[in-house]
Amino acid sequence: MKLFKKLSIKYKLIVVVLLTAAIGLTLAGSASLSYDRIMQKKALAENMQILTQVIAMRSAAALSFGDAQNALANLETLKVSKSIRLACMYGLDGNVFVKTSQGKENQVCPSTLQEDGEYFEGNYLDVFQSITRNETVIGTVFLRSGLEELDKRLQQQLMASVVVLIISLCIAFALTARMQRRIYHPIIELGKVAAQVTNNNNYSIRASVESDDEFGKTVRAFNNMLYEIELDKKELTRLAYYDPLTKLPNRRMFSERIELALENTAREKDSKVALIFMDVDRFKKVNDTLGHDIGDLLLKEFSRRLQAALPETATAFRLGGDEFTVILNGVANETEVVAIADAILEEFSSPLLVAGETLTISASLGIVLSDGNDTVNSIMKNADIALYRAKDAGRGKYQFFK
């Protein structure tokens, strides 16, 4: 402080400006990097949890009947994601039933099972999920995902933040030395904006640009950084609620929407809600014979045709794999649902030409009509029962739960 007192007003202003800009930008950059890191880990954990639940649901029958081949096939589908290092399936006795891994490191299945949930351990995310059949635990699925993509993203953001900070300080020093009065106020305002972003965690705030010189460019760079962070937040939300392959709402949004639909229907006596469970007939055969790329194209076309067959009052969801659902709100009677089910099957009647292969798309539908007095678990269970009845009836058909 003694040295500061001896400085001239000119250099005092320079010091104040530089400190304000440095502190503000550092706090804002640190806050944004920390928040982005937390949200990325949260999004990864949620996606891995959903993926693990899907694998657990699809592997229940294979584990129950000791079908190691089908159980391993379910785990092998995870290799589409390069970040997944290890996948293990345990029996009820806690011993490894099947496992698969990828990468250079030699991964070993954990010998001790933990409770269902996500655990960040070192450079990995571990997820445990119980496998249940008829509400009875028969085993456990374990997935391990690497965090290399998150670390790479953090390094890139950190380098960009450092570059922005250095450029901002250099420009502030040059302009303050020559035009102290003109830049004093904008720098103070920039510091205030940075503080507001940090304190309110609100990245929609923008600093006003009062000139077209270097400082104006710095402010624009700062605003662009906030804009990119804001977009990242929106992207994380999209990843949390939408399937990246088909762009349909995912299982997480479905769980929220079906619960809301049941609550609204329970309050309205004159209408019902319909839930349609469906999956692509013989989809596993397509994947096994033509590959996952063709299977992905089939799923995209399936979702496109499904949406084309639905009215505005209906919403389609992809739960995972080849499993899809449709929620119909404000249904008056069963006849209305029958018309929509027929429209869905009709939409799948024309074949699909992919990579020189002509594929026939068909689906089996299980339908439940509810007056809102069902729980989420009960209506999903009833729709699943109806779906299996439709498959038993010959596929490419629909059945109502009775």
Coordinates of C-alpha atoms in Angstrom, one line a residue:
M1 CA 0.0 0.0 0.0
K2 CA 2.9 2.4 0.7
L3 CA 4.2 1.9 -2.8
F4 CA 0.7 2.5 -4.2
K5 CA 0.4 5.8 -2.4
K6 CA 3.6 7.0 -4.0
L7 CA 2.3 6.4 -7.5
S8 CA 1.0 9.1 -9.7
I9 CA -2.8 9.3 -10.4
K10 CA -2.0 8.0 -13.9
Y11 CA -0.5 4.8 -12.7
K12 CA -2.9 4.5 -9.8
L13 CA -5.7 4.4 -12.4
I14 CA -3.8 1.8 -14.5
V15 CA -3.4 -0.4 -11.4
V16 CA -7.0 -0.1 -10.4
V17 CA -8.2 -0.8 -13.9
L18 CA -5.9 -3.8 -14.3
L19 CA -6.8 -5.2 -10.9
T20 CA -10.5 -4.8 -11.5
A21 CA -10.4 -6.4 -14.9
A22 CA -8.1 -9.3 -13.7
I23 CA -10.2 -10.1 -10.6
G24 CA -13.5 -9.8 -12.4
L25 CA -12.5 -11.9 -15.4
T26 CA -10.8 -14.5 -13.2
L27 CA -13.8 -14.9 -10.9
A28 CA -16.2 -15.1 -13.9
G29 CA -13.9 -17.6 -15.7
S30 CA -13.4 -19.7 -12.6
A31 CA -17.1 -19.7 -11.9
S32 CA -18.0 -20.7 -15.4
L33 CA -15.3 -23.4 -15.6
S34 CA -16.4 -24.8 -12.2
Y35 CA -20.1 -24.7 -13.1
D36 CA -19.5 -26.3 -16.5
R37 CA -17.4 -29.0 -15.0
I38 CA -20.0 -29.8 -12.4
M39 CA -22.8 -29.8 -15.0
Q40 CA -20.8 -32.0 -17.4
K41 CA -20.2 -34.6 -14.6
K42 CA -23.8 -34.4 -13.6
A43 CA -25.0 -34.9 -17.2
L44 CA -22.5 -37.8 -17.7
A45 CA -23.7 -39.4 -14.5
E46 CA -27.4 -39.1 -15.5
N47 CA -26.8 -40.5 -19.0
M48 CA -24.8 -43.4 -17.6
Q49 CA -27.5 -44.1 -15.0
I50 CA -30.1 -44.2 -17.8
L51 CA -27.9 -46.4 -19.9
T52 CA -27.3 -48.8 -17.0
Q53 CA -31.0 -49.0 -16.2
V54 CA -31.8 -49.9 -19.8
I55 CA -29.1 -52.6 -19.9
A56 CA -30.4 -53.9 -16.5
M57 CA -34.0 -54.1 -17.9
R58 CA -32.9 -55.8 -21.2
S59 CA -30.7 -58.3 -19.4
A60 CA -33.1 -59.5 -16.7
A61 CA -34.4 -62.4 -18.8
A62 CA -31.0 -63.5 -19.9
L63 CA -29.6 -63.4 -16.4
S64 CA -32.6 -65.2 -15.0
F65 CA -32.2 -68.1 -17.5
G66 CA -28.4 -68.1 -17.4
D67 CA -28.2 -67.0 -21.0
A68 CA -24.6 -65.7 -21.0
Q69 CA -24.6 -65.2 -24.8
N70 CA -27.5 -62.7 -24.8
A71 CA -26.3 -61.1 -21.6
L72 CA -22.9 -60.5 -23.2
A73 CA -24.5 -59.2 -26.4
N74 CA -26.3 -56.6 -24.3
L75 CA -23.0 -55.5 -22.8
E76 CA -21.3 -55.5 -26.1
T77 CA -23.7 -52.8 -27.4
L78 CA -22.1 -50.4 -25.0
K79 CA -18.9 -50.4 -27.0
V80 CA -20.5 -47.9 -29.3
S81 CA -19.5 -45.3 -26.7
K82 CA -15.6 -45.1 -26.7
S83 CA -15.7 -43.6 -23.2
I84 CA -17.0 -46.8 -21.6
R85 CA -14.1 -48.9 -20.4
L86 CA -15.7 -51.8 -18.6
A87 CA -19.1 -53.4 -18.3
C88 CA -19.8 -56.3 -15.9
M89 CA -22.9 -58.3 -15.0
Y90 CA -23.1 -60.1 -11.7
G91 CA -25.4 -62.9 -10.6
L92 CA -27.3 -62.9 -7.3
D93 CA -24.3 -64.6 -5.6
G94 CA -22.1 -61.6 -6.4
N95 CA -19.9 -63.5 -8.9
V96 CA -19.3 -62.1 -12.4
F97 CA -21.7 -63.6 -14.9
V98 CA -20.3 -61.8 -18.0
K99 CA -18.0 -58.9 -18.7
T100 CA -16.6 -56.9 -21.6
S101 CA -14.0 -54.1 -21.8
Q102 CA -12.3 -51.9 -24.3
G103 CA -9.2 -49.7 -24.3
K104 CA -5.5 -50.3 -23.6
E105 CA -5.8 -50.7 -19.8
N106 CA -6.6 -54.1 -18.3
Q107 CA -9.8 -53.5 -16.5
V108 CA -11.0 -55.9 -13.7
C109 CA -14.6 -56.1 -12.5
P110 CA -14.9 -54.9 -8.8
S111 CA -15.0 -57.7 -6.3
T112 CA -17.2 -55.7 -4.0
L113 CA -20.6 -54.4 -5.1
Q114 CA -21.9 -51.1 -3.9
E115 CA -25.4 -49.7 -3.6
D116 CA -27.2 -48.5 -6.8
G117 CA -25.8 -45.1 -7.9
E118 CA -23.0 -43.2 -9.5
Y119 CA -19.5 -43.0 -8.0
F120 CA -16.6 -40.8 -9.3
E121 CA -13.4 -42.6 -8.5
G122 CA -10.2 -41.0 -9.8
N123 CA -10.4 -40.8 -13.6
Y124 CA -13.5 -43.0 -13.8
L125 CA -17.2 -42.9 -13.3
D126 CA -18.6 -46.1 -11.8
V127 CA -22.3 -46.9 -12.0
F128 CA -24.0 -49.8 -10.2
Q129 CA -27.6 -50.8 -11.0
S130 CA -29.6 -53.7 -9.7
I131 CA -31.2 -56.2 -12.1
T132 CA -34.8 -57.0 -11.1
R133 CA -37.3 -59.5 -12.4
N134 CA -40.8 -59.4 -11.0
E135 CA -39.7 -56.8 -8.5
T136 CA -37.0 -59.2 -7.1
V137 CA -33.3 -58.4 -7.4
I138 CA -31.5 -61.1 -9.4
G139 CA -28.2 -59.4 -10.1
T140 CA -26.3 -56.2 -10.7
V141 CA -24.9 -54.3 -13.7
F142 CA -21.7 -52.3 -13.4
L143 CA -20.4 -49.8 -15.9
R144 CA -17.2 -47.8 -15.8
S145 CA -16.7 -44.7 -18.0
G146 CA -13.5 -42.7 -18.5
L147 CA -13.4 -39.0 -18.0
E148 CA -10.9 -38.2 -20.7
E149 CA -13.5 -36.2 -22.8
L150 CA -14.4 -34.0 -19.7
D151 CA -10.7 -33.4 -18.9
K152 CA -9.9 -32.5 -22.5
R153 CA -12.8 -30.0 -22.5
L154 CA -11.7 -28.5 -19.2
Q155 CA -8.2 -28.0 -20.6
Q156 CA -9.5 -26.3 -23.7
Q157 CA -11.8 -24.0 -21.7
L158 CA -9.0 -23.2 -19.3
M159 CA -6.6 -22.2 -22.1
A160 CA -9.3 -20.1 -23.7
S161 CA -10.0 -18.4 -20.4
V162 CA -6.3 -17.7 -19.8
V163 CA -6.0 -16.3 -23.4
V164 CA -9.0 -14.0 -22.9
L165 CA -7.7 -12.8 -19.5
I166 CA -4.2 -12.0 -20.9
I167 CA -5.6 -10.2 -23.9
S168 CA -8.0 -8.2 -21.8
L169 CA -5.3 -7.1 -19.4
C170 CA -3.0 -6.0 -22.2
I171 CA -5.6 -4.0 -24.0
A172 CA -6.7 -2.4 -20.7
F173 CA -3.2 -1.3 -19.9
A174 CA -2.6 0.3 -23.3
L175 CA -5.9 2.2 -23.4
T176 CA -5.7 3.3 -19.8
A177 CA -2.3 4.8 -20.3
R178 CA -3.5 7.0 -23.1
M179 CA -7.2 7.5 -22.5
Q180 CA -7.7 7.2 -18.8
R181 CA -11.0 9.0 -18.5
R182 CA -12.6 7.3 -21.5
I183 CA -11.8 3.8 -20.3
Y184 CA -12.3 4.3 -16.5
H185 CA -16.0 4.0 -16.6
P186 CA -16.3 1.0 -19.0
I187 CA -13.8 -1.0 -16.9
I188 CA -15.7 -0.4 -13.8
E189 CA -18.9 -1.5 -15.5
L190 CA -17.1 -4.6 -16.8
G191 CA -16.0 -5.4 -13.3
K192 CA -19.6 -5.0 -12.1
V193 CA -20.9 -7.3 -14.8
A194 CA -18.3 -10.0 -14.0
A195 CA -19.3 -9.8 -10.3
Q196 CA -23.0 -10.1 -11.2
V197 CA -22.3 -13.2 -13.3
T198 CA -20.4 -14.7 -10.5
N199 CA -22.8 -13.8 -7.7
N200 CA -26.0 -14.6 -9.5
N201 CA -24.7 -17.5 -11.6
N202 CA -26.6 -15.8 -14.5
Y203 CA -24.8 -16.1 -17.8
S204 CA -27.4 -14.1 -19.8
I205 CA -26.1 -10.9 -18.4
R206 CA -24.1 -8.9 -20.9
A207 CA -21.7 -5.9 -20.7
S208 CA -22.6 -2.9 -22.8
V209 CA -20.2 -1.9 -25.6
E210 CA -19.6 1.8 -25.7
S211 CA -16.8 1.9 -28.3
D212 CA -15.3 0.1 -31.3
D213 CA -11.7 0.2 -30.0
E214 CA -9.7 -2.6 -28.3
F215 CA -11.7 -2.4 -25.1
G216 CA -14.9 -2.7 -27.1
K217 CA -13.4 -5.9 -28.6
T218 CA -12.5 -7.1 -25.2
V219 CA -16.1 -6.6 -24.0
R220 CA -17.4 -8.4 -27.0
A221 CA -15.0 -11.3 -26.3
F222 CA -16.2 -11.4 -22.7
N223 CA -19.8 -11.4 -23.9
N224 CA -19.1 -14.1 -26.4
M225 CA -17.6 -16.2 -23.6
L226 CA -20.8 -15.7 -21.6
Y227 CA -22.8 -16.6 -24.6
E228 CA -20.9 -19.8 -25.2
I229 CA -21.3 -20.8 -21.5
E230 CA -25.0 -20.0 -21.8
L231 CA -25.2 -22.2 -24.9
D232 CA -23.4 -25.0 -23.1
K233 CA -25.9 -24.9 -20.3
K234 CA -28.7 -25.2 -22.8
E235 CA -26.9 -28.1 -24.5
L236 CA -26.5 -29.9 -21.2
T237 CA -30.2 -29.5 -20.6
R238 CA -30.9 -30.9 -24.1
L239 CA -28.6 -33.9 -23.5
A240 CA -30.4 -34.6 -20.2
Y241 CA -33.9 -34.6 -21.7
Y242 CA -33.5 -35.7 -25.4
D243 CA -32.1 -38.8 -27.1
P244 CA -29.0 -37.7 -29.2
L245 CA -29.7 -40.3 -32.0
T246 CA -33.4 -39.8 -32.7
K247 CA -33.8 -36.3 -31.2
L248 CA -36.9 -37.6 -29.4
P249 CA -37.5 -36.9 -25.7
N250 CA -35.7 -39.5 -23.6
R251 CA -36.6 -41.7 -20.6
R252 CA -36.0 -38.9 -18.1
M253 CA -38.6 -36.6 -19.8
F254 CA -41.0 -39.5 -20.2
S255 CA -40.9 -40.2 -16.5
E256 CA -41.9 -36.6 -15.8
R257 CA -44.5 -36.4 -18.5
I258 CA -46.3 -39.6 -17.7
E259 CA -46.5 -38.6 -14.0
L260 CA -47.9 -35.2 -15.0
A261 CA -50.4 -36.8 -17.4
L262 CA -51.7 -39.1 -14.7
E263 CA -52.2 -36.2 -12.3
N264 CA -54.0 -34.1 -14.9
T265 CA -56.2 -37.0 -16.0
A266 CA -57.2 -37.8 -12.4
R267 CA -58.5 -34.2 -12.0
E268 CA -60.5 -34.4 -15.3
K269 CA -63.4 -36.9 -15.2
D270 CA -64.3 -36.8 -18.9
S271 CA -61.0 -37.8 -20.4
K272 CA -58.4 -40.5 -20.2
V273 CA -54.7 -40.8 -20.9
A274 CA -53.3 -43.6 -23.2
L275 CA -49.9 -45.0 -23.0
I276 CA -48.4 -47.0 -25.9
F277 CA -45.3 -49.1 -25.5
M278 CA -43.7 -50.3 -28.7
D279 CA -40.4 -51.7 -30.0
V280 CA -39.0 -52.5 -33.4
D281 CA -39.7 -56.0 -34.4
R282 CA -36.5 -58.1 -35.0
F283 CA -34.3 -55.1 -34.4
K284 CA -31.6 -57.3 -32.8
K285 CA -31.4 -59.3 -36.1
V286 CA -30.8 -56.1 -38.1
N287 CA -28.0 -55.0 -35.7
D288 CA -26.4 -58.5 -35.7
T289 CA -26.5 -58.9 -39.5
L290 CA -26.1 -55.4 -40.9
G291 CA -24.3 -53.6 -38.1
H292 CA -25.0 -50.9 -35.6
D293 CA -24.7 -48.1 -38.2
I294 CA -27.6 -49.6 -40.2
G295 CA -29.5 -50.2 -36.9
D296 CA -29.1 -46.5 -36.0
L297 CA -30.5 -45.4 -39.4
L298 CA -33.4 -47.8 -38.9
L299 CA -34.1 -46.2 -35.5
K300 CA -34.0 -42.7 -36.9
E301 CA -36.4 -43.6 -39.7
F302 CA -38.6 -45.4 -37.2
S303 CA -38.8 -42.3 -35.0
R304 CA -39.5 -40.1 -38.0
R305 CA -42.4 -42.3 -39.2
L306 CA -43.7 -42.6 -35.7
Q307 CA -43.9 -38.8 -35.3
A308 CA -45.6 -38.5 -38.7
A309 CA -48.4 -40.8 -37.6
L310 CA -49.2 -39.0 -34.3
P311 CA -51.6 -36.2 -33.7
E312 CA -50.6 -33.0 -32.0
T313 CA -52.0 -34.2 -28.7
A314 CA -49.5 -37.1 -28.6
T315 CA -45.8 -37.2 -27.7
A316 CA -43.3 -39.9 -28.7
F317 CA -40.4 -40.9 -26.5
R318 CA -37.4 -43.1 -26.9
L319 CA -36.6 -45.0 -23.7
G320 CA -33.5 -46.6 -25.1
G321 CA -32.4 -49.3 -27.6
D322 CA -35.4 -50.1 -29.8
E323 CA -38.0 -49.2 -27.1
F324 CA -40.4 -46.3 -27.7
T325 CA -43.4 -44.9 -26.0
V326 CA -46.3 -42.6 -26.9
I327 CA -48.4 -40.6 -24.4
L328 CA -51.9 -39.6 -25.6
N329 CA -53.6 -36.9 -23.5
G330 CA -57.3 -36.1 -23.5
V331 CA -58.5 -39.4 -24.9
A332 CA -62.2 -39.8 -25.1
N333 CA -62.5 -43.5 -25.8
E334 CA -60.8 -46.6 -27.0
T335 CA -61.9 -46.0 -30.6
E336 CA -59.7 -42.9 -30.7
V337 CA -56.7 -44.8 -29.6
V338 CA -57.4 -47.6 -32.1
A339 CA -57.3 -45.1 -35.0
I340 CA -53.9 -43.8 -33.9
A341 CA -52.5 -47.3 -33.4
D342 CA -53.7 -48.2 -37.0
A343 CA -52.1 -45.0 -38.3
I344 CA -48.8 -46.0 -36.6
L345 CA -48.8 -49.5 -38.1
E346 CA -49.8 -48.1 -41.5
E347 CA -46.9 -45.6 -41.4
F348 CA -44.5 -48.6 -41.1
S349 CA -46.1 -50.6 -44.0
S350 CA -43.7 -49.3 -46.7
P351 CA -40.1 -50.8 -46.7
L352 CA -36.9 -48.8 -46.1
L353 CA -34.0 -48.9 -48.5
V354 CA -30.7 -48.5 -46.5
A355 CA -27.2 -49.2 -47.9
G356 CA -28.6 -51.4 -50.7
E357 CA -30.7 -53.4 -48.2
T358 CA -34.5 -53.4 -48.3
L359 CA -35.7 -53.5 -44.7
T360 CA -39.3 -54.1 -43.6
I361 CA -40.1 -51.9 -40.6
S362 CA -42.8 -53.2 -38.2
A363 CA -43.6 -52.7 -34.6
S364 CA -45.5 -54.3 -31.8
L365 CA -47.7 -52.1 -29.6
G366 CA -48.9 -52.5 -26.1
I367 CA -51.7 -50.0 -25.1
V368 CA -53.1 -49.0 -21.7
L369 CA -56.0 -46.6 -21.1
S370 CA -56.0 -45.0 -17.7
D371 CA -58.4 -42.7 -15.8
G372 CA -55.5 -41.3 -13.9
N373 CA -55.7 -43.6 -10.9
D374 CA -52.7 -45.7 -11.9
T375 CA -49.2 -45.1 -10.6
V376 CA -46.3 -44.6 -13.0
N377 CA -45.0 -48.1 -12.3
S378 CA -48.4 -49.8 -12.7
I379 CA -49.3 -48.2 -16.0
M380 CA -45.8 -48.9 -17.4
K381 CA -46.0 -52.5 -16.2
N382 CA -49.5 -53.0 -17.8
A383 CA -48.3 -51.5 -21.1
D384 CA -45.3 -53.8 -21.1
I385 CA -47.7 -56.8 -20.5
A386 CA -49.8 -55.7 -23.4
L387 CA -46.7 -55.3 -25.6
Y388 CA -45.6 -58.9 -25.0
R389 CA -49.2 -60.1 -25.7
A390 CA -48.9 -58.3 -29.1
K391 CA -45.6 -60.0 -29.8
D392 CA -47.2 -63.3 -29.0
A393 CA -50.0 -62.6 -31.4
G394 CA -47.6 -62.4 -34.3
R395 CA -45.7 -59.1 -34.2
G396 CA -46.8 -56.0 -36.2
K397 CA -49.9 -55.9 -34.1
Y398 CA -51.3 -54.1 -31.1
Q399 CA -53.0 -55.3 -27.9
F400 CA -54.9 -53.4 -25.2
F401 CA -54.3 -54.3 -21.6
K402 CA -57.4 -55.9 -20.2

